[in-house]
Structure formats: structure tokens, C-alpha cells
XYZ file of N, CA and C in Angstrom:
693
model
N -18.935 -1.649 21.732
C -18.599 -0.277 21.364
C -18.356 -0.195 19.862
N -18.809 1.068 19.231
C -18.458 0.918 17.925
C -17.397 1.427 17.450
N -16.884 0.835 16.050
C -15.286 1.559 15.480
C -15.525 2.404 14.657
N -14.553 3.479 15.047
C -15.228 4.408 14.057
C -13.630 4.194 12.980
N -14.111 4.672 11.603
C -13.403 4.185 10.686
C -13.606 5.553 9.825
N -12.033 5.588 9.339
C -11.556 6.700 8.507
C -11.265 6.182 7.172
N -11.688 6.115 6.338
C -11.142 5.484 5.008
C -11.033 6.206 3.761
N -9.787 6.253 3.461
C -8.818 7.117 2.331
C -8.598 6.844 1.074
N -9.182 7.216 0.224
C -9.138 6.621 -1.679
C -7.748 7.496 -1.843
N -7.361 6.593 -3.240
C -6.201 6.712 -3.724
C -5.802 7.822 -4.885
N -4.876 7.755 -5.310
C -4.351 8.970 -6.333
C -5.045 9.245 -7.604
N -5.711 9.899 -8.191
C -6.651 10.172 -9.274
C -8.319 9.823 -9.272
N -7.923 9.006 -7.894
C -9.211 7.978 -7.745
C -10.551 8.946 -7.077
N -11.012 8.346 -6.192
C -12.222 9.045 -5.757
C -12.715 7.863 -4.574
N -13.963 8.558 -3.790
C -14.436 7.813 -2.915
C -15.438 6.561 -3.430
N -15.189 5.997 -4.486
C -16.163 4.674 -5.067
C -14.984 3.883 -5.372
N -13.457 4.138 -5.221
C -12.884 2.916 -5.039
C -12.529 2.038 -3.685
N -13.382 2.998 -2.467
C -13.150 1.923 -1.138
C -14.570 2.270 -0.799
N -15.586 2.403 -1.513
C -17.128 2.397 -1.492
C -17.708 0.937 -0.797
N -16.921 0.069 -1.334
C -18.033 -1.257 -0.995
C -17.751 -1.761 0.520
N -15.983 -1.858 0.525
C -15.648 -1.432 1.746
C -16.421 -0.853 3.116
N -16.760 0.398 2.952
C -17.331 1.256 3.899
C -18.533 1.061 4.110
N -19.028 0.439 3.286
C -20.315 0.076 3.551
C -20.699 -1.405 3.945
N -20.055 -2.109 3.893
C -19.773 -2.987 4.651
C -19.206 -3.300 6.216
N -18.424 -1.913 6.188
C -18.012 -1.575 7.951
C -19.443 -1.103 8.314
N -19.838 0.101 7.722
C -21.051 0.169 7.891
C -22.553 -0.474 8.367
N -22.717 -1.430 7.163
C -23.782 -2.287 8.288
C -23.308 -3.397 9.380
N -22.042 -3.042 9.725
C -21.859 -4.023 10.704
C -21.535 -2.749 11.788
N -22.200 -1.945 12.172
C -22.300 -0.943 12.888
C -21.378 0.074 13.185
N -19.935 -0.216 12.171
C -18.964 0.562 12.118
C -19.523 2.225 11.936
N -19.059 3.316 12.604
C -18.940 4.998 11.889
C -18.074 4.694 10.921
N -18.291 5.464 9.826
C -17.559 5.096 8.636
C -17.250 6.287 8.134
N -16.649 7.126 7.769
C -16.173 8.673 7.134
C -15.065 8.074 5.713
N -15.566 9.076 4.817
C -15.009 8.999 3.804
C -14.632 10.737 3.108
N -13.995 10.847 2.240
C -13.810 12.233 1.594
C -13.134 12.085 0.342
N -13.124 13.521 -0.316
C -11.946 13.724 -1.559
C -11.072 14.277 -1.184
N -9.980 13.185 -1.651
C -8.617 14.379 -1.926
C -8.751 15.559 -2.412
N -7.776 16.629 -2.236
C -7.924 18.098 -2.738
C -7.084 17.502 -3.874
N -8.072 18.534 -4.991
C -8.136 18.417 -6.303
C -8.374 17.496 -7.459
N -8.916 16.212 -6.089
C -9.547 15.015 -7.174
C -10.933 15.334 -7.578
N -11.752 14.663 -7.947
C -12.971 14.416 -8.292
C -13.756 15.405 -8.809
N -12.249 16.795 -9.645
C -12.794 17.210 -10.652
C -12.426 17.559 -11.716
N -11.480 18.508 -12.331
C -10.797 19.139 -13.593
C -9.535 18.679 -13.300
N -9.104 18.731 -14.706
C -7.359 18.249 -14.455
C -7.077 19.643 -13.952
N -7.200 21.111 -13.955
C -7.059 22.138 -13.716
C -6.963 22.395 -12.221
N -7.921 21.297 -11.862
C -8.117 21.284 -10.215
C -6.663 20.700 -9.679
N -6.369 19.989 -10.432
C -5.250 18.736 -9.957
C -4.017 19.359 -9.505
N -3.663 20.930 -10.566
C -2.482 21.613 -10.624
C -1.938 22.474 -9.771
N -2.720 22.822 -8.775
C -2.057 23.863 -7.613
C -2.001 22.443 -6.277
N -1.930 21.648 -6.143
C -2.513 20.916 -4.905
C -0.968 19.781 -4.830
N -0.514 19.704 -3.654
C 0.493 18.737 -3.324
C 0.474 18.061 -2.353
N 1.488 16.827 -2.827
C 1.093 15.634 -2.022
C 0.790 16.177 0.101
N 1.351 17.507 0.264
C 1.212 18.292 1.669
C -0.502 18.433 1.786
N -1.267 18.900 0.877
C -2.117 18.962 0.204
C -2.994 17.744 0.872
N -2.734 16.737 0.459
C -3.254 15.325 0.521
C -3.581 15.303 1.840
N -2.237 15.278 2.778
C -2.085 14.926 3.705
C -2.443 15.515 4.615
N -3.205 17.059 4.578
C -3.474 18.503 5.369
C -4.747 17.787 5.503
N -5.445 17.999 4.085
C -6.558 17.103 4.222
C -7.323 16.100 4.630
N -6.272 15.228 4.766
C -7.223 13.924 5.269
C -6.881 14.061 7.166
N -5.882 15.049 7.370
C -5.864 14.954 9.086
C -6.882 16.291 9.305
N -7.231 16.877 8.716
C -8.642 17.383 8.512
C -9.590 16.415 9.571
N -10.117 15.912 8.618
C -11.105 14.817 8.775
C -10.794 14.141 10.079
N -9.512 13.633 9.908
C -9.062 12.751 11.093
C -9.680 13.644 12.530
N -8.792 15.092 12.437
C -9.178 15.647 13.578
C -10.338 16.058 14.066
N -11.622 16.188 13.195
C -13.357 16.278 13.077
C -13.481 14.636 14.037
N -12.761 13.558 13.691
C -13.200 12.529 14.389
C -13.022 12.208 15.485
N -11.759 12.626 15.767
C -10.975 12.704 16.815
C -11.725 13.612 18.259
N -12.386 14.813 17.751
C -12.759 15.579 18.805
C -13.866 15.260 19.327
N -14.854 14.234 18.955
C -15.971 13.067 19.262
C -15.611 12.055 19.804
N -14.407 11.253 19.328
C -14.009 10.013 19.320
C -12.727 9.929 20.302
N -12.297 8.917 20.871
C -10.911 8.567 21.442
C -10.126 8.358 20.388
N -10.489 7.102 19.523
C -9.640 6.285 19.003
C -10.049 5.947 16.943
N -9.350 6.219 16.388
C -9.719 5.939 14.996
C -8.819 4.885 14.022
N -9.918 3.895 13.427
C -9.158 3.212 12.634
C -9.033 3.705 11.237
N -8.076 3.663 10.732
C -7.222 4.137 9.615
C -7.312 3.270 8.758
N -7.915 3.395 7.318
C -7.927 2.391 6.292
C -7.416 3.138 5.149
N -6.446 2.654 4.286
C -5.979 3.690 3.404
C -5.785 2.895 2.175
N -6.467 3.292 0.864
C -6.256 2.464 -0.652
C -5.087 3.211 -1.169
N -3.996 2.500 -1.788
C -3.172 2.339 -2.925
C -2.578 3.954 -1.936
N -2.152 5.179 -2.766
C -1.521 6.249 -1.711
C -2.667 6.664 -1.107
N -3.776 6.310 -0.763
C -4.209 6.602 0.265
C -3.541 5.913 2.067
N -3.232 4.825 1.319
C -2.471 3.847 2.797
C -1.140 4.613 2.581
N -0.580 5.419 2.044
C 0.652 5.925 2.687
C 0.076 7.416 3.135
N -1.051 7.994 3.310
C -1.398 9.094 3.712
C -1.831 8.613 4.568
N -2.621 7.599 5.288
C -2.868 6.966 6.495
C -1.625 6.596 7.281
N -0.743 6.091 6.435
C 0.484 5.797 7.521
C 1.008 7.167 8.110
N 1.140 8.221 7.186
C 1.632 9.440 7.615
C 0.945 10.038 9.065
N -0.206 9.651 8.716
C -1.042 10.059 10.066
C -1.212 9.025 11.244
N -0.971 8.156 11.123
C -0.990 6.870 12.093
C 0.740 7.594 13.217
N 1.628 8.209 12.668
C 2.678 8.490 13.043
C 2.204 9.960 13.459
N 1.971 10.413 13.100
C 1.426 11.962 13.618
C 0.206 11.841 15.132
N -0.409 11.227 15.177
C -1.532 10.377 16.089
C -1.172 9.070 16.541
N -0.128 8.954 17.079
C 0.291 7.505 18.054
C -0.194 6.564 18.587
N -0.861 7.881 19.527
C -2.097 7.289 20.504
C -3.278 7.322 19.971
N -3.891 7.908 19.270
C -5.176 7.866 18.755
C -5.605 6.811 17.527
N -4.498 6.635 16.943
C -4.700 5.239 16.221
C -5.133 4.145 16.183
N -6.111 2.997 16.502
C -6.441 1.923 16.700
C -5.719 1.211 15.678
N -6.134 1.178 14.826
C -5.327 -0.047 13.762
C -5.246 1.066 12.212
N -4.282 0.503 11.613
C -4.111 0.860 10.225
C -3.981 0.014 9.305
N -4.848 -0.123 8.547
C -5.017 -1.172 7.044
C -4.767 -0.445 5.979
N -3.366 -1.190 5.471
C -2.821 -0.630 4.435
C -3.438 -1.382 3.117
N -4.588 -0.922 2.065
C -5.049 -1.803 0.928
C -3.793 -1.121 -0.082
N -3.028 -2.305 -0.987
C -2.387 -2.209 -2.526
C -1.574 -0.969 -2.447
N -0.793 -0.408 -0.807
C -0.245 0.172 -0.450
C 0.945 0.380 -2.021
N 1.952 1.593 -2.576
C 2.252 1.926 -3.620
C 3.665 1.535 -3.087
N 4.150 0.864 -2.331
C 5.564 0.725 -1.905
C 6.823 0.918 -2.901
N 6.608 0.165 -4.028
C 7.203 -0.156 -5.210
C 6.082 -0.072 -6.346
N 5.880 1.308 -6.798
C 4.721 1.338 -7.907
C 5.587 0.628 -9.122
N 4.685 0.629 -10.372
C 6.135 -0.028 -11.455
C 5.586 2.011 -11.943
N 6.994 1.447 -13.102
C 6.868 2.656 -13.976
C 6.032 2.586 -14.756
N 5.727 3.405 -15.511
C 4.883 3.412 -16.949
C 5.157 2.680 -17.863
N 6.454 2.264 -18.368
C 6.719 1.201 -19.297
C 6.326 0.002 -18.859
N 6.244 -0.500 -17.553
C 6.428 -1.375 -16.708
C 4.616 -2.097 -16.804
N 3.706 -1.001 -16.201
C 2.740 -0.955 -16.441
C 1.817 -1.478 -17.684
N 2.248 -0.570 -18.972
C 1.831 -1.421 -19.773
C 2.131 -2.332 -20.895
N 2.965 -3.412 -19.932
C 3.189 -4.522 -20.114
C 2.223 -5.612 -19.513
N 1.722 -4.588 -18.187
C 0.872 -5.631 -17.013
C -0.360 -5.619 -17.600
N -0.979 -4.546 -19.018
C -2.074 -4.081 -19.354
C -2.701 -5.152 -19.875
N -3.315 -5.888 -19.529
C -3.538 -7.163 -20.925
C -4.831 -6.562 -21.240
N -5.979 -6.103 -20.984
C -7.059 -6.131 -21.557
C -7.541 -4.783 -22.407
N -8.127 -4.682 -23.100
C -7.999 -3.249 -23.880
C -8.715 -2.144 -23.286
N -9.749 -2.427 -22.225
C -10.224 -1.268 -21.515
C -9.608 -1.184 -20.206
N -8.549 -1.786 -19.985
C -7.530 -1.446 -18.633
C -6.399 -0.540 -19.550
N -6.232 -0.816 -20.876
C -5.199 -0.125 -21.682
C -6.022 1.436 -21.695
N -6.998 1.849 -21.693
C -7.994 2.569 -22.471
C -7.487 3.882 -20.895
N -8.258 3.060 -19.818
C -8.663 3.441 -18.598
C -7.114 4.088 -18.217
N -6.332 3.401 -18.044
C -5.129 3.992 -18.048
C -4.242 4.767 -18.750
N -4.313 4.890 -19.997
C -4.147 6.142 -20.756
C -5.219 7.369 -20.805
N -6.642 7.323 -19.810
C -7.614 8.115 -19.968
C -6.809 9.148 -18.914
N -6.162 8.053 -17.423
C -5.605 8.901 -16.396
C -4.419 9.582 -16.350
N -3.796 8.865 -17.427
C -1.779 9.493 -17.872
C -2.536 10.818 -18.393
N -3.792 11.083 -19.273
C -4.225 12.498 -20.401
C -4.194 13.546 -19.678
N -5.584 12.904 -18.630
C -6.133 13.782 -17.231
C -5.370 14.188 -16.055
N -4.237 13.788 -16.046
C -3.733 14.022 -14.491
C -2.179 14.504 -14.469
N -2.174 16.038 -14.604
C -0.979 16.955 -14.617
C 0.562 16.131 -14.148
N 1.071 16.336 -15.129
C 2.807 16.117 -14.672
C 3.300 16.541 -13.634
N 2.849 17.226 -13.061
C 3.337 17.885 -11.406
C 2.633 16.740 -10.008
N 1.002 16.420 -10.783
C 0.767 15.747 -9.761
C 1.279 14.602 -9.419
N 1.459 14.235 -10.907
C 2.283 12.633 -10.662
C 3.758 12.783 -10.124
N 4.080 14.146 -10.379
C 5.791 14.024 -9.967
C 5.217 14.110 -8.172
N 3.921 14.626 -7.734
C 3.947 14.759 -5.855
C 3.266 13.537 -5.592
N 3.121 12.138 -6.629
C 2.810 10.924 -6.073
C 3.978 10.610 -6.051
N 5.275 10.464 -6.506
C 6.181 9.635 -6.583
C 6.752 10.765 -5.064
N 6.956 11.865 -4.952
C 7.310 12.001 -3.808
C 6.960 11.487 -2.676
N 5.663 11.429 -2.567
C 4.981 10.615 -1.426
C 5.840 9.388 -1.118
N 5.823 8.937 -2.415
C 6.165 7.391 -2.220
C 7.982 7.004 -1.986
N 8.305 8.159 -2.026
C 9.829 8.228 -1.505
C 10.177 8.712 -0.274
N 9.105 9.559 0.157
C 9.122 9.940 1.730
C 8.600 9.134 2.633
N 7.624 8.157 2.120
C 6.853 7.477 2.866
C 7.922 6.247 3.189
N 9.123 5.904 2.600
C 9.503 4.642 2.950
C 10.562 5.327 4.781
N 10.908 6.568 4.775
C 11.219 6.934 6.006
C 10.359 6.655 7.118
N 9.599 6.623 6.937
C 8.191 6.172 8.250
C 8.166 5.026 8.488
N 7.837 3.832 7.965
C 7.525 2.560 7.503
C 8.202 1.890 9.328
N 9.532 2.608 9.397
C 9.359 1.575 10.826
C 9.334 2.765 11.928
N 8.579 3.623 12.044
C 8.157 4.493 12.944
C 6.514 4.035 13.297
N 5.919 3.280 12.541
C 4.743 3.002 12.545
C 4.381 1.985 13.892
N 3.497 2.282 14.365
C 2.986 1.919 16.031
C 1.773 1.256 15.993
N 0.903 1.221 15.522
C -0.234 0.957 15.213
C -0.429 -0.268 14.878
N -1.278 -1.666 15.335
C -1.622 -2.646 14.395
C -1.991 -3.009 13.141
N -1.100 -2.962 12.391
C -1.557 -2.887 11.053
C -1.610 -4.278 10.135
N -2.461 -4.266 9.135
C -2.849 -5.041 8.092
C -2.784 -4.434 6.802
N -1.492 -5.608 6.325
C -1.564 -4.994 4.997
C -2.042 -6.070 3.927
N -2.536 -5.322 2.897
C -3.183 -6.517 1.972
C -2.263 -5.831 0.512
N -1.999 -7.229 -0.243
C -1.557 -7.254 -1.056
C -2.475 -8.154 -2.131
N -2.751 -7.467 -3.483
C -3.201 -8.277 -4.511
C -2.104 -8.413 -5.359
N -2.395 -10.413 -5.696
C -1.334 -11.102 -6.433
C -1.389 -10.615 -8.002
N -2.765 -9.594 -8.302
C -2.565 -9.692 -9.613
C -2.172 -7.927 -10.030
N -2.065 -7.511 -9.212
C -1.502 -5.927 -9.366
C -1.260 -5.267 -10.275
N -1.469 -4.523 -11.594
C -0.801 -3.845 -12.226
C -0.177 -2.679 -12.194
N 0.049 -1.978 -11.002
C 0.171 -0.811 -10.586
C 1.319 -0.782 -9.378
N 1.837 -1.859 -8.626
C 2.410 -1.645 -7.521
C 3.571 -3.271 -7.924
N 4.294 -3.562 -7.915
C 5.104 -4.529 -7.641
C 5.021 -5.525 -6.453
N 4.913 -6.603 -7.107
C 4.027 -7.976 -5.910
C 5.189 -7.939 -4.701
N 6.241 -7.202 -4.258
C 6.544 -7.640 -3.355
C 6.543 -6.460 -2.151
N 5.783 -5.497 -3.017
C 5.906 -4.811 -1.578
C 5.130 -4.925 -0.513
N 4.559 -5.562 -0.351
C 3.644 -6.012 0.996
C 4.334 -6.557 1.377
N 5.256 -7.515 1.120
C 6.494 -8.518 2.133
C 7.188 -7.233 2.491
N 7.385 -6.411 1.708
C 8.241 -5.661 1.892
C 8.222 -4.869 3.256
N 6.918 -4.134 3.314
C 6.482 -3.141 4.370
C 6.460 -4.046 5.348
N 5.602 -5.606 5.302
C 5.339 -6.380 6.962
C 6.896 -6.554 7.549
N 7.755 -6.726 6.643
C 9.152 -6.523 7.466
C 9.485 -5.160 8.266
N 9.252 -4.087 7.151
C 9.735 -2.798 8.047
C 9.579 -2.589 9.440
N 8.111 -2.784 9.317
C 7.329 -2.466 10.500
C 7.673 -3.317 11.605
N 7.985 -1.976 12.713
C 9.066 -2.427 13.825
C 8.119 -3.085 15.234
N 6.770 -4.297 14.904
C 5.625 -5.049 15.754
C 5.743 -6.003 15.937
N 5.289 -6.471 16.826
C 4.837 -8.094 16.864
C 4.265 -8.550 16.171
N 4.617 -9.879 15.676
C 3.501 -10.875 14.677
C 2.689 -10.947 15.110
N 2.145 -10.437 16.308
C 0.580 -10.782 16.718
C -0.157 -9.072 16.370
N 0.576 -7.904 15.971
C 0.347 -6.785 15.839
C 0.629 -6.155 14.061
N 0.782 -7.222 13.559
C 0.850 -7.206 12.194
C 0.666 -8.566 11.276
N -0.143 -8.011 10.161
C -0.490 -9.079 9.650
C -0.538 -8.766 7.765
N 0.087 -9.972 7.182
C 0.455 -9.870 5.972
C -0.919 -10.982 5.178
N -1.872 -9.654 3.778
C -2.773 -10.407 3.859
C -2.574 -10.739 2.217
N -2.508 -11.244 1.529
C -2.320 -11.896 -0.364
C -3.537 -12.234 -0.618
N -3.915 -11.670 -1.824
C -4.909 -12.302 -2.113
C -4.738 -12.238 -3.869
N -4.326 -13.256 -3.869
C -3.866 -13.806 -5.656
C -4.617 -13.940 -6.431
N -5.500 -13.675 -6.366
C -6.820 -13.143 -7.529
C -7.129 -11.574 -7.903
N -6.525 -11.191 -6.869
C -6.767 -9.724 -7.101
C -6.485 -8.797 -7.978
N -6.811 -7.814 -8.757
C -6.630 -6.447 -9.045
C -5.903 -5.093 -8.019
N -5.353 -4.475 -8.293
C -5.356 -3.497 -7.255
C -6.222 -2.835 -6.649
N -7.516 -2.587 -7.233
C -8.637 -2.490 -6.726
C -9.375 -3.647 -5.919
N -8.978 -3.592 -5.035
C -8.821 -4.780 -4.088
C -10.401 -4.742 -3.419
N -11.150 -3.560 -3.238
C -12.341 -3.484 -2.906
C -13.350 -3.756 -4.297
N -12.811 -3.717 -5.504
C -13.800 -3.906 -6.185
C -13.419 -5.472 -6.848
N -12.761 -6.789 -6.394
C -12.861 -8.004 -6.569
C -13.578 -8.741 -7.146
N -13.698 -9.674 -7.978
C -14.539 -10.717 -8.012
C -16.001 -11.059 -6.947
N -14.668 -11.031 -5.718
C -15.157 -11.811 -4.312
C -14.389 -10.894 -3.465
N -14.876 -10.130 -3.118
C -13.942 -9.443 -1.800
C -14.422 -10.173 -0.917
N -15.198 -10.535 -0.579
C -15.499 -10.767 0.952
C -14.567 -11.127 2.041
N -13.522 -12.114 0.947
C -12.086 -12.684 2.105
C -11.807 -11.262 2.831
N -11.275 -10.451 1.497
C -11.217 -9.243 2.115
C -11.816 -8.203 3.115
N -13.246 -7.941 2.962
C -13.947 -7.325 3.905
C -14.249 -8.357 5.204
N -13.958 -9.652 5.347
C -14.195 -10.240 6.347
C -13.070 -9.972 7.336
N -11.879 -9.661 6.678
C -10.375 -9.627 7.175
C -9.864 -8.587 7.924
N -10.325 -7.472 7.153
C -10.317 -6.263 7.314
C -11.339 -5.990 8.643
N -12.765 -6.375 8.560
C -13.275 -5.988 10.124
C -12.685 -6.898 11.177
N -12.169 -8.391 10.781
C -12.084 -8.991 12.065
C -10.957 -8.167 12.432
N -10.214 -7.644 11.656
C -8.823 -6.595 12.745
C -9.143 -5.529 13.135
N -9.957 -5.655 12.809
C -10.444 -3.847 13.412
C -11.145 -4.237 14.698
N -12.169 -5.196 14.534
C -12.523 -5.685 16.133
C -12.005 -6.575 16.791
N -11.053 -6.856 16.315
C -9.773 -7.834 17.346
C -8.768 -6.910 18.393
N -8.511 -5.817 17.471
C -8.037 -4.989 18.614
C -8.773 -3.052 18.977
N -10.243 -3.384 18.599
C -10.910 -2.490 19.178
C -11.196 -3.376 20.476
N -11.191 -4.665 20.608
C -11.498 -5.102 22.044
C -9.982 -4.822 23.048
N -8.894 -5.404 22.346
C -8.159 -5.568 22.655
C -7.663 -3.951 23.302
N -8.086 -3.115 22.840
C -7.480 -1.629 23.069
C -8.494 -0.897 24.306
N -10.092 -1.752 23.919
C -10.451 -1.350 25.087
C -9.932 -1.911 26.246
N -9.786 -3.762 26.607
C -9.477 -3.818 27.740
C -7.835 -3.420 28.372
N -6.824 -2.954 27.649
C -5.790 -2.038 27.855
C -6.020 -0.474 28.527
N -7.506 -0.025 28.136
C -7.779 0.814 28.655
C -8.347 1.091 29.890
N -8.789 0.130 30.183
C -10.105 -0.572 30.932
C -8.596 -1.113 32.742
């Protein structure tokens, strides 16, 4: 049977930072759905009426287009996209198959914090291109997210995988320990994944493959597992 897969890009970002990803669920016969956040992927002008409610209206949008075809959907969510997936993994209980949290924002650093982590001059460049472009309101409804989202964290039901990159500049290396504790599962229903080479762009790697290999075997470890529960 195939998995069908929901996968959620992150804050300023767009659908080419979990691109390689999806296409990789993809030729391994995964349904694969992707989208934009409201008010990404165009004007900073766009950015300014739209809130993190916004985000989240949106992507259970989609969810529910899949849902009315589908039984069951796996949830893949980049950087605050995995806390807009968690939001919905709790809203959809039962309809959840698994949730993969990528470079989840648990503990983002601050801006001072940040560029300290900047070492190279077009990560310095790239990141002052997005502080220019991306309204003070929106960033004040990412940090909300990320303060509401730690209320959920052990309401979460779902098998989840979270991946953490060791080389992060954007999120603080311990929140992936952080969240696999919250979460109120079995060690056989959660799984803590490091990968110490990484960027936060965890789909665009050196070598993802650890990663994309990791990521489907949980998705078809307990797409079997959920069918014969059903079965």
C-alpha cells in the first residue's frame, strides 16, 4: 500500500527546502504533496497581514484535501514547519501515521547568537538578505509559534522521528534531546535521529541519504505496522 506524505517547508523558506526529500518519497512510490505557506514565496508585503494561525489554517487545508481520499497521512515538517505538523498531528489523532520532525525550532538561538554560528560569508550574506525581507511582525508570529508549540510536545500521539543536525546555526543542538523526552511514547514509537555533519537544511546535506533512508524506513515501518492494527 502506498504512503501518502504531507511535507511542510519552513519559515521564510519555500517548497525547495524539503524538495529532494519528496522526491525521493516519491520514486519510492510514496503520494507526496507539498505547498506554500501563506505569504511566503513572494513580497515582503505579502508576509505582513498573515499569522502564525495563518500557517497553520493552511497547511490543515491540504491535510484535509488528503484526508478525504486517504485514511491515514504521514506528516513531515522542516525547521517551523515540524511545529505546524505537530500542531496538526494533535488536531488529527487518528489520522496521523507518523510525524517527522526535520531541525524542529525547539530552542531557536537569537540573532546575536546566530551570528556568531555564521562562519562563512555567504551564510552571513543569506541571512541578513532574510532579517531585510521578512517583516518584524512575522518574526514576532515565529517566535509565538515556538512558545505555543512547547504546550503540545507531550500531547503528541503519533510515531515520531526527530532529526537533529549537529551543525545547526539556527536552532540550539539540544533540542532534539529535548522534544524525544517530552514526547509521552514508547522507545519503539519514537526515535532520536543526529546527524553531526549537518546544516539545518538537513535535506540539502552533503549526503543526505542517511537521512532520506531514515526517514522512509519510518514511514514504512509503521505504515505496515498501522495496517496490520487495522487489519
Amino acid at each position: 500500500m502506498k504512503s501518502i506524505c504531507l511535507l511542510i517547508h519552513g519559515f521564510t523558506g519555500g517548497t525547495h527546502e524539503i524538495e529532494p526529500l519528496r522526491a525521493y518519497l516519491a520514486a519510492r512510490h510514496c503520494i507526496t504533496r507539498t505547498f506554500t505557506l501563506a505569504g511566503h514565496g513572494g513580497t515582503r508585503q505579502d508576509m505582513l497581514n498573515v499569522s502564525r494561525q495563518d500557517w497553520i489554517d493552511g497547511a490543515e487545508k491540504e491535510l484535509q484535501q488528503l484526508l478525504r481520499q486517504h485514511e491515514c497521512v504521514h506528516l513531515i515538517g522542516f525547521s517551523t514547519g515540524a511545529l505546524i505538523a505537530a500542531h496538526l498531528s494533535v488536531r488529527y489523532p487518528e489520522r496521523i501515521r507518523t510525524l517527522t520532525m526535520l531541525s524542529a525550532p525547539v530552542f531557536p538561538l537569537n540573532p546575536r547568537q546566530i551570528m556568531r554560528t555564521l562562519i562563512q560569508p555567504q551564510m552571513i550574506r543569506g541571512y541578513w538578505h532574510n532579517l531585510w525581507h521578512v517583516p518584524p511582525q512575522a518574526t514576532r508570529e515565529f517566535y509565538k509559534i515556538v512558545r505555543e508549540s512547547h504546550a503540545i510536545y507531550t500531547k503528541l500521539a503519533a510515531p515520531a522521528l526527530i532529526v537533529q543536525a549537529g551543525s545547526d546555526h539556527l536552532v540550539k543542538p539540544h533540542s532534539g534531546a529535548y522534544l524525544y523526552h517530552q514526547l509521552p511514547l514508547e522507545d519503539t514509537c519514537k526515535k532520536l535521529l543526529t546527524l553531526p555533519d549537518s546544516g539545518h537544511l538537513v535535506c540539502h546535506g552533503s549526503d543526505p541519504s542517511e537521512l532520506f533512508t531514515q526517514v522512509y524506513q519510518w514511514i514504512r515501518q509503521h505504515e505496515q505496522s498501522g495496517q496490520s492494527m487495522e487489519n
